[in-house]
Amino acid sequence: MKKKNIDWGNIGFGYMPADKRFVANYKDGAWDEGGLIDDPMITISECAGVLQYAQTCFEGLKAYTTEDGRTVCFRPDLNASRMADSCRALEMPVFPEDRFLEAVKAVVKANLAYVPPFGSGATLYIRPYMFGSNAVIGVKPADEYQFRIFVTPVGPYFKGGAKPITIRVSDFDRAAPHGTGNIKAGLNYAMSLHAIVDAHAKGFDENMYLDPQTRTKVEETGGANFIFITKDNKLVTPKSDSILPSITRRSLMYVAEHYLNMEVEHREVFFDEVKDFAECGLCGTAAVISPVGKIVDHGKEICLPSGMEEMGPVTRKLYDTLTGIQMGHIEAPEGWITVID
Ligand SMILES: *Cc1c(COP(=O)(O)O)cnc(C)c1O
C-alpha cells in the first residue's frame, strides 16, 4: 500500500477529506444497501430534521498501524452498540451493529493510503454519524435518515507530549438528570460550546461539570470522562446516568484491574473528595489520557500532587499499557483489536 504524500509528523487535529466515505439511506422503514462514494458534500432539504431540531448523533474511533504493520481498529463493536443506544434515545432507526462494523472496515480499507504509518504519532480518525434528512417542520422524528462514515488523518492530540492541564469547575451544566448526557448526541456539544469558549477566555483548558441537581458530584468534561488515582493506588471513576460511557474509560478500568493489579471503583465521586486524590486525568479516544494538574473551583485551587510538569506515575502506567495494547506490543484482551488489513 502506497501511502499518501503527507507530512505525518506535522498534521494537526483537523479535517482532511480522504478518497472514500460510506453512505446508507433510510426510507420507507428500511435501510438501503449503502456503499462507498467519492463526494464529500451532502445535499439535503432546507427543512431537514437535523437542521431544525438537531436530530443527529455520532461516534468517534481510530484506525492505526501497529508495530508489525497491520491496520487495526480498537473495540469498534462498542462504538456500534453505543451508537445504537444513541439512536434509540433520539427516535432514530438503528443502523444494524454488524453492518456498522462492516462499513467501518470498508471505509478504512478504501482509504488505507490515509492510515498514518506506525511511529508517526498520527492516526486515522473515523467518524460514523446519522441524521434526520427529510423535511420536518412540526416537531417529530424524521422519516428519512442518512448514516455516514468519513475518515480523516489526525496528528497526535498533544504535540510534544501530554503536559498536565488546568481545568475549572463550570457554572454551566452539561446534561440534565434523565436527559441526553449518556448518549453521543450533537446537541450535548452544541450547548457546551459557550462554556468551553468562556473557559478558554479565562485561561482554563477544560470545564469540569458537576451534577446539575446538587452540584456536589463530579460528572465529566465536554468530551472526556474523569479518572482519579487515590493515594493508595486505586482507580476511581465517577458513575452517573448522565455521563457518556467512554470506551477509553471502560478499557482503562479493565487494564487497571487485570494488567496492573489495581483496585477499581466505579461510583459516585463527590467534589469534596477531589482534593485528596493523588492524580487526575481526562480520558477519551482523541488523547487517550490528558493529565490534569490543577482544578480551580471559583478561585480555590486544588493542585494535584503529580504537579504541572508531567503525567502522574500511575496515570503514565495506565497510558503506556493501554497504548501498548492498541499498538500491538502488549497482548490485547480477546476481541479488543479488529484487524482490517
Ligand atoms: C465521546 C465522548 C467521550 C469519550 O468516549 P470514548 O469512547 O472514550 O472516546 C467522553 N465524554 C463525552 C461527552 C463524549 O462525547
CSV table of C-alpha atoms and ligand atoms in Angstrom, one decimal:
chain,number,residue,atom,x,y,z
A,1,MET,CA,0.0,0.0,0.0
A,2,LYS,CA,1.5,3.3,-1.1
A,3,LYS,CA,0.7,6.0,1.5
A,4,LYS,CA,-0.3,9.5,0.5
A,5,ASN,CA,2.4,12.0,0.5
A,6,ILE,CA,1.5,13.7,3.8
A,7,ASP,CA,3.9,15.1,6.4
A,8,TRP,CA,2.5,12.6,9.0
A,9,GLY,CA,4.5,14.0,11.9
A,10,ASN,CA,3.1,17.5,11.4
A,11,ILE,CA,-0.6,17.2,10.8
A,12,GLY,CA,-2.9,18.8,13.3
A,13,PHE,CA,-6.2,17.6,14.7
A,14,GLY,CA,-8.3,18.8,11.8
A,15,TYR,CA,-10.4,17.6,8.9
A,16,MET,CA,-8.7,16.5,5.7
A,17,PRO,CA,-11.0,14.7,3.3
A,18,ALA,CA,-9.9,11.2,2.3
A,19,ASP,CA,-10.9,9.5,-1.0
A,20,LYS,CA,-14.0,7.5,0.0
A,21,ARG,CA,-16.9,7.7,2.5
A,22,PHE,CA,-19.7,5.3,3.3
A,23,VAL,CA,-23.4,6.3,2.9
A,24,ALA,CA,-26.6,4.4,3.6
A,25,ASN,CA,-30.1,5.8,3.4
A,26,TYR,CA,-33.2,5.0,5.4
A,27,LYS,CA,-36.5,5.4,3.7
A,28,ASP,CA,-40.0,3.8,3.9
A,29,GLY,CA,-38.9,2.0,7.1
A,30,ALA,CA,-35.8,0.3,5.8
A,31,TRP,CA,-32.0,0.9,5.2
A,32,ASP,CA,-30.8,0.5,1.7
A,33,GLU,CA,-27.7,-1.4,0.9
A,34,GLY,CA,-25.4,1.6,1.2
A,35,GLY,CA,-21.9,1.9,-0.3
A,36,LEU,CA,-18.8,3.9,-0.8
A,37,ILE,CA,-18.9,7.2,-2.6
A,38,ASP,CA,-16.5,9.9,-3.6
A,39,ASP,CA,-18.4,13.1,-3.0
A,40,PRO,CA,-17.7,14.7,0.4
A,41,MET,CA,-20.6,17.2,0.1
A,42,ILE,CA,-24.2,16.5,1.3
A,43,THR,CA,-27.3,18.0,-0.2
A,44,ILE,CA,-30.5,17.8,2.0
A,45,SER,CA,-33.7,19.7,2.4
A,46,GLU,CA,-33.5,23.2,4.0
A,47,CYS,CA,-36.1,21.8,6.4
A,48,ALA,CA,-34.2,18.6,7.3
A,49,GLY,CA,-34.8,17.3,10.8
A,50,VAL,CA,-31.2,17.6,11.7
A,51,LEU,CA,-31.1,21.3,10.7
A,52,GLN,CA,-34.3,22.3,12.5
A,53,TYR,CA,-34.4,20.0,15.6
A,54,ALA,CA,-30.8,18.7,15.9
A,55,GLN,CA,-31.8,15.1,15.3
A,56,THR,CA,-28.3,13.7,15.0
A,57,CYS,CA,-25.8,11.5,16.8
A,58,PHE,CA,-22.2,10.4,16.1
A,59,GLU,CA,-19.3,8.1,17.1
A,60,GLY,CA,-15.6,8.5,17.1
A,61,LEU,CA,-12.9,5.8,16.8
A,62,LYS,CA,-9.5,5.4,15.3
A,63,ALA,CA,-7.6,3.1,12.9
A,64,TYR,CA,-3.9,3.0,13.1
A,65,THR,CA,-0.8,1.0,12.0
A,66,THR,CA,0.6,-1.4,14.6
A,67,GLU,CA,4.3,-2.1,15.1
A,68,ASP,CA,4.1,-5.2,12.9
A,69,GLY,CA,2.5,-3.3,10.1
A,70,ARG,CA,-1.2,-4.3,10.4
A,71,THR,CA,-4.0,-1.8,10.1
A,72,VAL,CA,-6.4,-2.2,13.1
A,73,CYS,CA,-9.3,-0.6,15.0
A,74,PHE,CA,-9.7,-0.6,18.7
A,75,ARG,CA,-13.0,-2.1,20.0
A,76,PRO,CA,-15.3,-0.9,17.2
A,77,ASP,CA,-18.1,-3.2,18.5
A,78,LEU,CA,-18.5,-0.9,21.5
A,79,ASN,CA,-18.9,2.1,19.1
A,80,ALA,CA,-21.6,0.1,17.2
A,81,SER,CA,-23.6,-0.7,20.3
A,82,ARG,CA,-23.2,2.8,21.8
A,83,MET,CA,-24.4,4.4,18.5
A,84,ALA,CA,-27.4,2.0,18.6
A,85,ASP,CA,-28.2,3.3,22.1
A,86,SER,CA,-27.9,6.9,20.9
A,87,CYS,CA,-30.3,6.2,18.0
A,88,ARG,CA,-32.9,4.6,20.2
A,89,ALA,CA,-32.7,7.6,22.6
A,90,LEU,CA,-33.3,10.1,19.7
A,91,GLU,CA,-36.0,8.1,18.0
A,92,MET,CA,-33.7,7.3,15.1
A,93,PRO,CA,-33.5,4.0,13.3
A,94,VAL,CA,-30.6,1.8,14.4
A,95,PHE,CA,-28.1,1.0,11.7
A,96,PRO,CA,-27.6,-2.7,12.5
A,97,GLU,CA,-24.4,-3.3,14.5
A,98,ASP,CA,-22.9,-5.9,12.2
A,99,ARG,CA,-23.4,-3.6,9.3
A,100,PHE,CA,-21.8,-0.8,11.2
A,101,LEU,CA,-18.7,-2.9,11.7
A,102,GLU,CA,-18.6,-3.9,8.1
A,103,ALA,CA,-19.0,-0.3,7.0
A,104,VAL,CA,-16.2,0.8,9.3
A,105,LYS,CA,-13.9,-1.8,7.8
A,106,ALA,CA,-14.9,-1.0,4.2
A,107,VAL,CA,-14.2,2.8,4.6
A,108,VAL,CA,-10.8,2.2,6.3
A,109,LYS,CA,-9.9,-0.4,3.6
A,110,ALA,CA,-10.9,2.1,0.9
A,111,ASN,CA,-8.6,4.8,2.5
A,112,LEU,CA,-5.6,2.7,3.5
A,113,ALA,CA,-3.4,5.3,1.9
A,114,TYR,CA,-4.5,7.7,4.6
A,115,VAL,CA,-3.8,5.5,7.6
A,116,PRO,CA,-0.7,7.0,9.1
A,117,PRO,CA,2.4,4.8,9.5
A,118,PHE,CA,3.5,3.3,12.8
A,119,GLY,CA,5.5,5.7,15.0
A,120,SER,CA,4.3,8.9,13.4
A,121,GLY,CA,2.0,9.6,16.3
A,122,ALA,CA,-0.8,10.2,13.8
A,123,THR,CA,-3.9,8.0,13.4
A,124,LEU,CA,-6.9,7.8,11.1
A,125,TYR,CA,-9.9,9.2,12.9
A,126,ILE,CA,-13.2,7.5,11.9
A,127,ARG,CA,-16.4,9.4,12.3
A,128,PRO,CA,-19.7,7.5,11.9
A,129,TYR,CA,-22.8,9.7,12.2
A,130,MET,CA,-26.5,9.7,11.5
A,131,PHE,CA,-29.0,12.5,10.9
A,132,GLY,CA,-32.7,13.1,10.0
A,133,SER,CA,-32.6,14.1,6.4
A,134,ASN,CA,-36.2,14.8,5.2
A,135,ALA,CA,-38.3,17.9,5.8
A,136,VAL,CA,-39.7,18.2,9.3
A,137,ILE,CA,-41.5,21.3,10.4
A,138,GLY,CA,-43.9,20.1,13.1
A,139,VAL,CA,-41.8,18.7,16.0
A,140,LYS,CA,-41.5,15.0,15.4
A,141,PRO,CA,-38.8,12.5,14.4
A,142,ALA,CA,-37.8,12.5,10.7
A,143,ASP,CA,-39.0,9.7,8.4
A,144,GLU,CA,-35.7,9.5,6.4
A,145,TYR,CA,-32.1,9.3,7.6
A,146,GLN,CA,-28.6,9.1,6.4
A,147,PHE,CA,-25.9,7.0,8.1
A,148,ARG,CA,-22.4,8.1,7.0
A,149,ILE,CA,-18.8,7.4,7.9
A,150,PHE,CA,-15.9,9.6,6.9
A,151,VAL,CA,-12.3,9.2,7.9
A,152,THR,CA,-9.6,11.9,8.3
A,153,PRO,CA,-6.0,11.5,9.3
A,154,VAL,CA,-5.2,13.4,12.5
A,155,GLY,CA,-2.0,14.3,14.3
A,156,PRO,CA,-1.1,13.4,17.8
A,157,TYR,CA,-3.6,15.2,20.1
A,158,PHE,CA,-0.7,16.7,22.1
A,159,LYS,CA,2.3,17.7,20.1
A,160,GLY,CA,5.4,17.2,22.1
A,161,GLY,CA,3.8,15.0,24.8
A,162,ALA,CA,1.0,15.4,27.3
A,163,LYS,CA,1.6,18.3,29.7
A,164,PRO,CA,-0.9,18.5,32.6
A,165,ILE,CA,-3.8,20.9,32.0
A,166,THR,CA,-5.7,23.3,34.3
A,167,ILE,CA,-9.5,22.9,34.4
A,168,ARG,CA,-12.2,24.8,36.2
A,169,VAL,CA,-15.4,23.8,37.9
A,170,SER,CA,-18.1,25.1,35.5
A,171,ASP,CA,-21.2,27.1,36.4
A,172,PHE,CA,-22.8,25.8,33.3
A,173,ASP,CA,-24.3,22.4,33.2
A,174,ARG,CA,-23.6,19.8,30.6
A,175,ALA,CA,-26.5,17.3,30.9
A,176,ALA,CA,-29.7,17.2,32.9
A,177,PRO,CA,-30.5,14.2,35.0
A,178,HIS,CA,-32.6,11.8,32.9
A,179,GLY,CA,-31.7,13.7,29.8
A,180,THR,CA,-29.3,13.0,27.0
A,181,GLY,CA,-25.9,13.1,28.8
A,182,ASN,CA,-25.4,9.4,28.3
A,183,ILE,CA,-25.7,9.4,24.5
A,184,LYS,CA,-23.4,10.8,21.9
A,185,ALA,CA,-25.7,13.5,20.6
A,186,GLY,CA,-24.5,16.6,18.7
A,187,LEU,CA,-26.9,18.6,20.9
A,188,ASN,CA,-24.7,17.9,24.0
A,189,TYR,CA,-21.8,19.5,22.2
A,190,ALA,CA,-23.8,22.5,20.8
A,191,MET,CA,-24.6,23.7,24.3
A,192,SER,CA,-21.0,23.0,25.6
A,193,LEU,CA,-19.5,25.4,23.1
A,194,HIS,CA,-20.3,28.6,25.1
A,195,ALA,CA,-18.9,27.0,28.3
A,196,ILE,CA,-15.6,26.0,26.6
A,197,VAL,CA,-15.1,29.3,24.8
A,198,ASP,CA,-15.7,31.1,28.1
A,199,ALA,CA,-13.3,28.7,29.9
A,200,HIS,CA,-10.6,29.3,27.3
A,201,ALA,CA,-11.1,33.1,27.5
A,202,LYS,CA,-10.5,32.8,31.3
A,203,GLY,CA,-7.3,30.8,30.9
A,204,PHE,CA,-8.6,27.3,31.6
A,205,ASP,CA,-8.2,24.3,29.3
A,206,GLU,CA,-11.4,22.5,30.1
A,207,ASN,CA,-14.6,22.5,32.2
A,208,MET,CA,-15.3,20.1,35.0
A,209,TYR,CA,-19.1,19.6,35.1
A,210,LEU,CA,-20.7,18.7,38.3
A,211,ASP,CA,-24.1,17.0,38.6
A,212,PRO,CA,-26.7,19.8,37.9
A,213,GLN,CA,-29.1,18.6,40.6
A,214,THR,CA,-26.9,19.0,43.7
A,215,ARG,CA,-23.6,20.4,42.3
A,216,THR,CA,-21.7,18.2,44.7
A,217,LYS,CA,-20.7,15.3,42.4
A,218,VAL,CA,-18.2,15.1,39.6
A,219,GLU,CA,-19.6,14.2,36.2
A,220,GLU,CA,-17.3,14.7,33.2
A,221,THR,CA,-15.9,17.3,30.9
A,222,GLY,CA,-17.4,18.3,27.5
A,223,GLY,CA,-15.9,15.3,25.7
A,224,ALA,CA,-13.9,13.2,28.1
A,225,ASN,CA,-14.6,11.1,31.3
A,226,PHE,CA,-12.6,11.5,34.5
A,227,ILE,CA,-10.2,9.1,36.1
A,228,PHE,CA,-8.7,9.6,39.6
A,229,ILE,CA,-5.9,7.8,41.3
A,230,THR,CA,-6.1,7.6,45.1
A,231,LYS,CA,-3.1,7.9,47.3
A,232,ASP,CA,-3.3,4.2,48.0
A,233,ASN,CA,-3.2,3.4,44.3
A,234,LYS,CA,-6.9,2.8,43.4
A,235,LEU,CA,-8.5,3.9,40.2
A,236,VAL,CA,-11.7,5.8,40.9
A,237,THR,CA,-14.1,6.9,38.1
A,238,PRO,CA,-17.4,8.7,38.5
A,239,LYS,CA,-20.7,6.9,37.9
A,240,SER,CA,-23.8,8.7,36.9
A,241,ASP,CA,-26.7,8.2,34.4
A,242,SER,CA,-25.8,11.5,32.7
A,243,ILE,CA,-22.1,10.6,31.9
A,244,LEU,CA,-21.3,9.4,28.4
A,245,PRO,CA,-19.9,5.8,28.7
A,246,SER,CA,-16.4,6.3,27.4
A,247,ILE,CA,-14.8,3.3,25.8
A,248,THR,CA,-11.4,4.5,26.8
A,249,ARG,CA,-12.5,4.8,30.4
A,250,ARG,CA,-14.1,1.3,30.4
A,251,SER,CA,-10.9,-0.1,28.8
A,252,LEU,CA,-8.7,1.7,31.4
A,253,MET,CA,-10.8,0.2,34.2
A,254,TYR,CA,-10.1,-3.3,32.8
A,255,VAL,CA,-6.4,-2.6,32.3
A,256,ALA,CA,-6.1,-1.3,35.9
A,257,GLU,CA,-7.7,-4.4,37.3
A,258,HIS,CA,-6.3,-7.1,35.0
A,259,TYR,CA,-2.9,-5.8,33.9
A,260,LEU,CA,-1.8,-3.6,36.8
A,261,ASN,CA,-3.5,-5.4,39.7
A,262,MET,CA,-5.1,-2.2,40.9
A,263,GLU,CA,-8.4,-1.9,42.8
A,264,VAL,CA,-11.0,-0.2,40.7
A,265,GLU,CA,-14.0,1.8,41.9
A,266,HIS,CA,-16.8,3.0,39.6
A,267,ARG,CA,-19.0,5.0,41.9
A,268,GLU,CA,-20.3,8.5,42.7
A,269,VAL,CA,-17.4,10.9,43.3
A,270,PHE,CA,-18.1,13.9,45.5
A,271,PHE,CA,-16.2,17.1,44.6
A,272,ASP,CA,-15.1,17.3,48.2
A,273,GLU,CA,-13.0,14.1,47.7
A,274,VAL,CA,-11.1,15.5,44.8
A,275,LYS,CA,-8.5,17.4,47.0
A,276,ASP,CA,-7.5,14.0,48.4
A,277,PHE,CA,-6.7,12.3,45.1
A,278,ALA,CA,-3.0,11.8,44.0
A,279,GLU,CA,-3.6,12.0,40.3
A,280,CYS,CA,-6.4,13.1,37.9
A,281,GLY,CA,-6.8,12.6,34.1
A,282,LEU,CA,-9.4,13.0,31.3
A,283,CYS,CA,-9.9,10.1,29.0
A,284,GLY,CA,-11.3,9.7,25.5
A,285,THR,CA,-10.4,8.3,22.1
A,286,ALA,CA,-8.7,11.5,20.9
A,287,ALA,CA,-5.9,11.8,23.5
A,288,VAL,CA,-6.3,8.5,25.4
A,289,ILE,CA,-5.5,10.3,28.7
A,290,SER,CA,-4.8,14.0,29.3
A,291,PRO,CA,-3.3,14.5,32.8
A,292,VAL,CA,-4.9,17.2,34.9
A,293,GLY,CA,-2.5,19.2,37.1
A,294,LYS,CA,-4.8,21.8,38.7
A,295,ILE,CA,-8.6,22.2,39.3
A,296,VAL,CA,-9.9,25.6,40.1
A,297,ASP,CA,-13.2,26.0,41.9
A,298,HIS,CA,-14.2,29.6,41.9
A,299,GLY,CA,-10.8,30.9,42.8
A,300,LYS,CA,-9.9,28.0,45.1
A,301,GLU,CA,-7.1,25.9,43.6
A,302,ILE,CA,-6.7,22.2,44.0
A,303,CYS,CA,-3.1,21.3,42.9
A,304,LEU,CA,-2.8,17.6,42.3
A,305,PRO,CA,0.4,16.1,43.9
A,306,SER,CA,1.5,14.9,40.4
A,307,GLY,CA,2.2,18.5,39.5
A,308,MET,CA,2.2,20.5,36.3
A,309,GLU,CA,5.3,19.0,34.6
A,310,GLU,CA,4.3,15.5,33.7
A,311,MET,CA,1.7,12.8,33.9
A,312,GLY,CA,1.5,11.2,37.4
A,313,PRO,CA,3.3,7.8,37.6
A,314,VAL,CA,0.1,5.7,37.8
A,315,THR,CA,-1.6,7.6,35.0
A,316,ARG,CA,1.6,7.0,33.0
A,317,LYS,CA,1.4,3.3,33.6
A,318,LEU,CA,-2.2,3.2,32.6
A,319,TYR,CA,-1.5,5.2,29.5
A,320,ASP,CA,1.5,3.1,28.5
A,321,THR,CA,-0.3,-0.2,29.0
A,322,LEU,CA,-3.4,0.8,27.0
A,323,THR,CA,-1.5,2.4,24.1
A,324,GLY,CA,0.8,-0.7,24.2
A,325,ILE,CA,-2.2,-2.9,23.8
A,326,GLN,CA,-3.5,-0.7,21.0
A,327,MET,CA,-0.2,-0.6,19.1
A,328,GLY,CA,0.3,-4.3,19.5
A,329,HIS,CA,3.4,-4.7,21.7
A,330,ILE,CA,1.3,-5.8,24.7
A,331,GLU,CA,-1.1,-8.7,24.3
A,332,ALA,CA,-4.7,-7.4,24.0
A,333,PRO,CA,-7.7,-9.0,25.7
A,334,GLU,CA,-9.8,-11.2,23.4
A,335,GLY,CA,-11.7,-9.2,20.9
A,336,TRP,CA,-10.2,-5.7,21.6
A,337,ILE,CA,-8.3,-5.4,18.3
A,338,THR,CA,-10.1,-5.7,14.9
A,339,VAL,CA,-7.7,-6.3,12.1
A,340,ILE,CA,-8.6,-4.5,8.9
A,341,ASP,CA,-5.6,-5.2,6.7
B,1,LIG,C1,-17.0,10.6,23.1
B,1,LIG,C2,-17.1,11.2,24.5
B,1,LIG,C3,-16.3,10.7,25.5
B,1,LIG,C4,-15.1,9.8,25.3
B,1,LIG,O1,-15.5,8.5,24.8
B,1,LIG,P1,-14.5,7.5,24.2
B,1,LIG,O2,-15.4,6.3,23.8
B,1,LIG,O3,-13.5,7.1,25.2
B,1,LIG,O4,-13.9,8.2,23.0
B,1,LIG,C5,-16.5,11.2,26.8
B,1,LIG,N1,-17.4,12.1,27.0
B,1,LIG,C6,-18.2,12.6,26.1
B,1,LIG,C7,-19.3,13.6,26.5
B,1,LIG,C8,-18.1,12.1,24.8
B,1,LIG,O5,-19.0,12.6,23.8
